[in-house]
C-alpha cells in the first residue's frame, strides 16, 4: 500500500510548512489535489493519514482530498474533453496526438491552521 508512504510525506511536508511564529497552533486541515491517474485510493490515503498524524503537530487534523478528473486535449484540433475511460484518439478529429492536461496531480494545496 503506497498510500502509507504518501501519507508520511504529506505529514512531513505539512509539518515543515508551519511558520515558526505559529508553532504550537493546531493544524485543522490539510488540502490535497489528487488526480484520477495518480494511482491513489482516497479512502486508503485518509486512513493512512489518520495513523501517521498521531503524536505530530497535525494530530486531530483532517485530510481533505479534491479528486481531479482526467482531461485530455488534441494537439491537432485543440478539442478538449474529460476522459472517463482510456482514450488515445480525439473524439472530434480522430487524431492520435492527444495529451493529458490534468488527472496526474498529487499536491498539497493548502494547510489550514487555527488562529491563535
Short mmCIF file of N, CA and C in Angstrom, two decimals:
data_model
loop_
_atom_site.label_atom_id
_atom_site.label_comp_id
_atom_site.label_asym_id
_atom_site.label_seq_id
_atom_site.Cartn_x
_atom_site.Cartn_y
_atom_site.Cartn_z
N UNK A 1 0.85 -1.17 0.00
CA UNK A 1 0.00 0.00 0.00
C UNK A 1 0.90 1.24 0.00
N UNK A 2 1.06 1.87 -1.15
CA UNK A 2 1.92 3.04 -1.24
C UNK A 2 1.27 4.29 -0.64
N UNK A 3 -0.01 4.23 -0.30
CA UNK A 3 -0.67 5.36 0.34
C UNK A 3 -0.02 5.70 1.68
N UNK A 4 0.55 4.71 2.38
CA UNK A 4 1.22 4.98 3.65
C UNK A 4 2.43 5.88 3.42
N UNK A 5 3.21 5.58 2.41
CA UNK A 5 4.37 6.42 2.09
C UNK A 5 3.95 7.83 1.70
N UNK A 6 2.87 7.93 0.95
CA UNK A 6 2.36 9.25 0.55
C UNK A 6 1.89 10.01 1.77
N UNK A 7 1.16 9.35 2.65
CA UNK A 7 0.67 9.99 3.87
C UNK A 7 1.84 10.49 4.72
N UNK A 8 2.89 9.70 4.82
CA UNK A 8 4.06 10.10 5.60
C UNK A 8 4.71 11.34 5.01
N UNK A 9 4.80 11.39 3.69
CA UNK A 9 5.39 12.56 3.03
C UNK A 9 4.51 13.80 3.20
N UNK A 10 3.20 13.63 3.07
CA UNK A 10 2.28 14.76 3.26
C UNK A 10 2.43 15.33 4.66
N UNK A 11 2.47 14.48 5.66
CA UNK A 11 2.60 14.93 7.04
C UNK A 11 3.95 15.62 7.25
N UNK A 12 5.00 15.06 6.71
CA UNK A 12 6.33 15.66 6.84
C UNK A 12 6.37 17.05 6.21
N UNK A 13 5.84 17.17 5.00
CA UNK A 13 5.83 18.46 4.29
C UNK A 13 4.94 19.46 5.02
N UNK A 14 3.76 19.02 5.42
CA UNK A 14 2.83 19.93 6.10
C UNK A 14 3.41 20.42 7.43
N UNK A 15 4.00 19.53 8.20
CA UNK A 15 4.59 19.92 9.50
C UNK A 15 5.73 20.91 9.29
N UNK A 16 6.54 20.69 8.27
CA UNK A 16 7.66 21.59 7.98
C UNK A 16 7.19 22.94 7.45
N UNK A 17 5.96 23.00 6.97
CA UNK A 17 5.42 24.23 6.39
C UNK A 17 4.77 25.15 7.41
N UNK A 18 4.64 24.70 8.64
CA UNK A 18 4.04 25.55 9.67
C UNK A 18 5.03 26.68 9.99
N UNK A 19 4.60 27.93 9.82
CA UNK A 19 5.51 29.05 10.10
C UNK A 19 5.97 29.04 11.56
N UNK A 20 7.22 29.43 11.80
CA UNK A 20 7.75 29.41 13.17
C UNK A 20 6.89 30.21 14.16
N UNK A 21 6.33 31.33 13.70
CA UNK A 21 5.51 32.15 14.59
C UNK A 21 4.18 31.49 14.94
N UNK A 22 3.84 30.40 14.25
CA UNK A 22 2.59 29.68 14.53
C UNK A 22 2.86 28.32 15.17
N UNK A 23 4.11 28.10 15.58
CA UNK A 23 4.45 26.83 16.24
C UNK A 23 3.55 26.65 17.45
N UNK A 24 3.01 25.49 17.62
CA UNK A 24 2.11 25.20 18.72
C UNK A 24 0.65 25.38 18.36
N UNK A 25 0.37 26.06 17.23
CA UNK A 25 -1.02 26.20 16.78
C UNK A 25 -1.50 24.88 16.21
N UNK A 26 -2.78 24.65 16.30
CA UNK A 26 -3.35 23.39 15.82
C UNK A 26 -3.60 23.45 14.32
N UNK A 27 -3.11 22.43 13.61
CA UNK A 27 -3.44 22.27 12.20
C UNK A 27 -4.82 21.65 12.13
N UNK A 28 -5.73 22.31 11.43
CA UNK A 28 -7.10 21.83 11.35
C UNK A 28 -7.35 20.96 10.13
N UNK A 29 -6.70 21.31 9.02
CA UNK A 29 -6.99 20.60 7.77
C UNK A 29 -5.82 20.72 6.81
N UNK A 30 -5.55 19.63 6.09
CA UNK A 30 -4.58 19.63 5.00
C UNK A 30 -5.37 19.34 3.73
N UNK A 31 -5.21 20.21 2.74
CA UNK A 31 -5.97 20.10 1.49
C UNK A 31 -5.08 19.61 0.36
N UNK A 32 -5.50 18.52 -0.26
CA UNK A 32 -4.74 17.92 -1.36
C UNK A 32 -5.54 17.92 -2.64
N UNK A 33 -4.82 17.96 -3.76
CA UNK A 33 -5.39 17.66 -5.07
C UNK A 33 -4.82 16.32 -5.48
N UNK A 34 -5.68 15.39 -5.85
CA UNK A 34 -5.24 14.06 -6.28
C UNK A 34 -5.93 13.74 -7.59
N UNK A 35 -5.14 13.57 -8.63
CA UNK A 35 -5.69 13.22 -9.94
C UNK A 35 -6.10 11.77 -10.01
N UNK A 36 -7.09 11.50 -10.84
CA UNK A 36 -7.58 10.13 -11.02
C UNK A 36 -6.50 9.19 -11.55
N UNK A 37 -5.49 9.73 -12.23
CA UNK A 37 -4.41 8.89 -12.76
C UNK A 37 -3.23 8.77 -11.80
N UNK A 38 -3.34 9.35 -10.61
CA UNK A 38 -2.23 9.32 -9.65
C UNK A 38 -2.10 7.96 -8.96
N UNK A 39 -3.00 7.05 -9.22
CA UNK A 39 -2.97 5.71 -8.64
C UNK A 39 -3.02 5.76 -7.11
N UNK A 40 -3.88 6.64 -6.59
CA UNK A 40 -4.07 6.78 -5.15
C UNK A 40 -5.53 6.48 -4.84
N UNK A 41 -5.75 5.66 -3.83
CA UNK A 41 -7.10 5.37 -3.36
C UNK A 41 -7.39 6.35 -2.22
N UNK A 42 -8.27 7.33 -2.45
CA UNK A 42 -8.50 8.36 -1.43
C UNK A 42 -8.84 7.83 -0.04
N UNK A 43 -9.70 6.83 0.07
CA UNK A 43 -10.06 6.30 1.39
C UNK A 43 -8.86 5.67 2.08
N UNK A 44 -8.01 4.99 1.32
CA UNK A 44 -6.80 4.40 1.89
C UNK A 44 -5.83 5.48 2.35
N UNK A 45 -5.72 6.54 1.56
CA UNK A 45 -4.84 7.64 1.93
C UNK A 45 -5.33 8.33 3.20
N UNK A 46 -6.63 8.53 3.33
CA UNK A 46 -7.19 9.13 4.55
C UNK A 46 -6.92 8.25 5.77
N UNK A 47 -7.11 6.94 5.60
CA UNK A 47 -6.85 6.01 6.69
C UNK A 47 -5.38 6.10 7.13
N UNK A 48 -4.47 6.05 6.16
CA UNK A 48 -3.05 6.11 6.48
C UNK A 48 -2.68 7.44 7.12
N UNK A 49 -3.26 8.52 6.62
CA UNK A 49 -3.02 9.85 7.18
C UNK A 49 -3.41 9.87 8.66
N UNK A 50 -4.58 9.31 8.98
CA UNK A 50 -5.04 9.29 10.37
C UNK A 50 -4.09 8.51 11.27
N UNK A 51 -3.47 7.48 10.74
CA UNK A 51 -2.49 6.70 11.51
C UNK A 51 -1.20 7.51 11.70
N UNK A 52 -0.74 8.15 10.64
CA UNK A 52 0.54 8.85 10.66
C UNK A 52 0.52 10.12 11.51
N UNK A 53 -0.61 10.81 11.60
CA UNK A 53 -0.63 12.11 12.29
C UNK A 53 -0.57 12.00 13.82
N UNK A 54 -0.76 10.82 14.34
CA UNK A 54 -0.70 10.66 15.80
C UNK A 54 0.66 11.15 16.31
N UNK A 55 0.64 11.88 17.39
CA UNK A 55 1.87 12.39 18.03
C UNK A 55 2.68 13.31 17.11
N UNK A 56 2.00 14.04 16.23
CA UNK A 56 2.65 15.04 15.38
C UNK A 56 1.90 16.36 15.56
N UNK A 57 2.45 17.45 15.04
CA UNK A 57 1.72 18.73 15.10
C UNK A 57 0.39 18.69 14.32
N UNK A 58 0.17 17.67 13.52
CA UNK A 58 -1.06 17.55 12.74
C UNK A 58 -2.11 16.67 13.41
N UNK A 59 -1.83 16.19 14.60
CA UNK A 59 -2.78 15.31 15.30
C UNK A 59 -4.14 15.98 15.39
N UNK A 60 -5.17 15.24 15.01
CA UNK A 60 -6.54 15.76 15.04
C UNK A 60 -6.96 16.49 13.79
N UNK A 61 -6.05 16.70 12.86
CA UNK A 61 -6.41 17.40 11.62
C UNK A 61 -7.13 16.45 10.66
N UNK A 62 -7.74 17.04 9.65
CA UNK A 62 -8.49 16.30 8.65
C UNK A 62 -7.76 16.42 7.31
N UNK A 63 -7.72 15.35 6.58
CA UNK A 63 -7.17 15.36 5.23
C UNK A 63 -8.32 15.51 4.25
N UNK A 64 -8.35 16.64 3.54
CA UNK A 64 -9.39 16.88 2.54
C UNK A 64 -8.78 16.63 1.17
N UNK A 65 -9.42 15.74 0.41
CA UNK A 65 -8.90 15.38 -0.91
C UNK A 65 -9.86 15.85 -1.99
N UNK A 66 -9.35 16.68 -2.88
CA UNK A 66 -10.10 17.10 -4.07
C UNK A 66 -9.65 16.21 -5.22
N UNK A 67 -10.55 15.38 -5.71
CA UNK A 67 -10.19 14.49 -6.81
C UNK A 67 -10.31 15.24 -8.13
N UNK A 68 -9.27 15.15 -8.93
CA UNK A 68 -9.19 15.86 -10.21
C UNK A 68 -9.45 14.86 -11.33
N UNK A 69 -10.44 15.16 -12.18
CA UNK A 69 -10.73 14.24 -13.29
C UNK A 69 -9.63 14.29 -14.34
N UNK A 70 -9.62 13.29 -15.18
CA UNK A 70 -8.67 13.23 -16.28
C UNK A 70 -9.23 14.06 -17.44
N UNK A 71 -8.48 15.05 -17.85
CA UNK A 71 -8.86 15.81 -19.04
C UNK A 71 -7.74 15.67 -20.06
N UNK A 72 -8.15 15.60 -21.31
CA UNK A 72 -7.21 15.43 -22.41
C UNK A 72 -7.46 16.51 -23.45
N UNK A 73 -6.46 16.73 -24.28
CA UNK A 73 -6.57 17.74 -25.33
C UNK A 73 -5.89 17.22 -26.59
N UNK A 74 -6.52 17.49 -27.72
CA UNK A 74 -5.96 17.10 -29.01
C UNK A 74 -4.94 18.14 -29.45
N UNK A 75 -3.77 17.67 -29.79
CA UNK A 75 -2.71 18.56 -30.27
C UNK A 75 -2.94 19.06 -31.68
N UNK A 76 -3.85 18.42 -32.41
CA UNK A 76 -4.11 18.83 -33.79
C UNK A 76 -5.26 19.83 -33.90
N UNK A 77 -6.40 19.52 -33.30
CA UNK A 77 -7.58 20.38 -33.46
C UNK A 77 -7.89 21.21 -32.22
N UNK A 78 -7.23 20.91 -31.08
CA UNK A 78 -7.45 21.68 -29.87
C UNK A 78 -8.65 21.25 -29.03
N UNK A 79 -9.40 20.25 -29.51
CA UNK A 79 -10.56 19.75 -28.76
C UNK A 79 -10.10 19.22 -27.41
N UNK A 80 -10.83 19.56 -26.34
CA UNK A 80 -10.51 19.00 -25.02
C UNK A 80 -11.75 18.33 -24.44
N UNK A 81 -11.52 17.35 -23.59
CA UNK A 81 -12.62 16.59 -23.01
C UNK A 81 -12.19 15.95 -21.70
N UNK A 82 -13.19 15.60 -20.92
CA UNK A 82 -12.96 14.84 -19.70
C UNK A 82 -13.06 13.36 -20.07
N UNK A 83 -12.00 12.64 -19.78
CA UNK A 83 -11.94 11.22 -20.16
C UNK A 83 -12.40 10.36 -19.00
N UNK A 84 -13.41 9.54 -19.23
CA UNK A 84 -13.87 8.62 -18.19
C UNK A 84 -13.40 7.20 -18.46
N UNK A 85 -12.64 7.03 -19.52
CA UNK A 85 -12.03 5.74 -19.86
C UNK A 85 -10.77 6.04 -20.67
N UNK A 86 -9.86 5.08 -20.82
CA UNK A 86 -8.65 5.34 -21.60
C UNK A 86 -9.00 5.68 -23.05
N UNK A 87 -8.57 6.83 -23.50
CA UNK A 87 -8.83 7.27 -24.86
C UNK A 87 -7.52 7.75 -25.47
N UNK A 88 -7.21 7.21 -26.62
CA UNK A 88 -5.96 7.57 -27.27
C UNK A 88 -6.19 8.26 -28.61
N UNK A 89 -7.43 8.58 -28.87
CA UNK A 89 -7.78 9.29 -30.10
C UNK A 89 -8.76 10.40 -29.76
N UNK A 90 -8.63 11.50 -30.50
CA UNK A 90 -9.53 12.64 -30.32
C UNK A 90 -10.92 12.26 -30.83
N UNK A 91 -11.93 12.54 -30.03
CA UNK A 91 -13.30 12.26 -30.43
C UNK A 91 -13.80 13.18 -31.52
N UNK A 92 -13.15 14.33 -31.69
CA UNK A 92 -13.59 15.30 -32.70
C UNK A 92 -12.98 15.05 -34.07
N UNK A 93 -11.64 14.81 -34.08
CA UNK A 93 -10.98 14.68 -35.39
C UNK A 93 -10.33 13.32 -35.63
N UNK A 94 -10.27 12.47 -34.58
CA UNK A 94 -9.69 11.14 -34.73
C UNK A 94 -8.18 11.09 -34.61
N UNK A 95 -7.54 12.22 -34.36
CA UNK A 95 -6.08 12.27 -34.25
C UNK A 95 -5.60 11.49 -33.03
N UNK A 96 -4.42 10.93 -33.13
CA UNK A 96 -3.78 10.24 -32.01
C UNK A 96 -2.84 11.17 -31.25
N UNK A 97 -2.79 12.43 -31.64
CA UNK A 97 -1.93 13.43 -31.00
C UNK A 97 -2.66 14.00 -29.77
N UNK A 98 -2.76 13.19 -28.74
CA UNK A 98 -3.53 13.53 -27.55
C UNK A 98 -2.58 13.65 -26.37
N UNK A 99 -2.81 14.67 -25.55
CA UNK A 99 -2.00 14.82 -24.32
C UNK A 99 -2.92 14.95 -23.12
N UNK A 100 -2.45 14.47 -22.00
CA UNK A 100 -3.19 14.57 -20.74
C UNK A 100 -2.95 15.97 -20.17
N UNK A 101 -4.02 16.68 -19.89
CA UNK A 101 -3.94 18.03 -19.35
C UNK A 101 -4.02 18.01 -17.83
N UNK A 102 -4.88 17.18 -17.29
CA UNK A 102 -4.99 17.06 -15.83
C UNK A 102 -5.39 15.63 -15.47
N UNK A 103 -5.19 15.31 -14.20
CA UNK A 103 -5.54 13.98 -13.73
C UNK A 103 -4.37 13.24 -13.15
N UNK A 104 -3.16 13.85 -13.21
CA UNK A 104 -1.97 13.20 -12.67
C UNK A 104 -1.48 13.90 -11.40
N UNK A 105 -2.22 14.88 -10.92
CA UNK A 105 -1.80 15.68 -9.78
C UNK A 105 -1.71 14.87 -8.49
N UNK A 106 -0.79 15.28 -7.66
CA UNK A 106 -0.70 14.82 -6.28
C UNK A 106 0.05 15.93 -5.55
N UNK A 107 -0.70 16.88 -5.02
CA UNK A 107 -0.05 18.05 -4.44
C UNK A 107 -0.83 18.60 -3.25
N UNK A 108 -0.08 19.15 -2.31
CA UNK A 108 -0.68 19.85 -1.19
C UNK A 108 -1.07 21.23 -1.68
N UNK A 109 -2.33 21.58 -1.52
CA UNK A 109 -2.83 22.88 -1.96
C UNK A 109 -2.70 23.91 -0.84
N UNK A 110 -3.10 23.53 0.36
CA UNK A 110 -3.03 24.46 1.49
C UNK A 110 -3.12 23.70 2.79
N UNK A 111 -2.76 24.41 3.85
CA UNK A 111 -2.83 23.88 5.20
C UNK A 111 -3.60 24.89 6.02
N UNK A 112 -4.69 24.47 6.63
CA UNK A 112 -5.49 25.36 7.47
C UNK A 112 -5.02 25.23 8.92
N UNK A 113 -4.58 26.36 9.48
CA UNK A 113 -4.09 26.38 10.86
C UNK A 113 -4.98 27.30 11.67
N UNK A 114 -5.34 26.87 12.87
CA UNK A 114 -6.21 27.70 13.72
C UNK A 114 -5.53 29.02 14.05
N UNK A 115 -6.36 30.05 14.21
CA UNK A 115 -5.83 31.35 14.65
C UNK A 115 -5.56 31.27 16.14
N UNK A 116 -4.39 31.74 16.54
CA UNK A 116 -4.07 31.68 17.98
C UNK A 116 -4.96 32.61 18.80
#
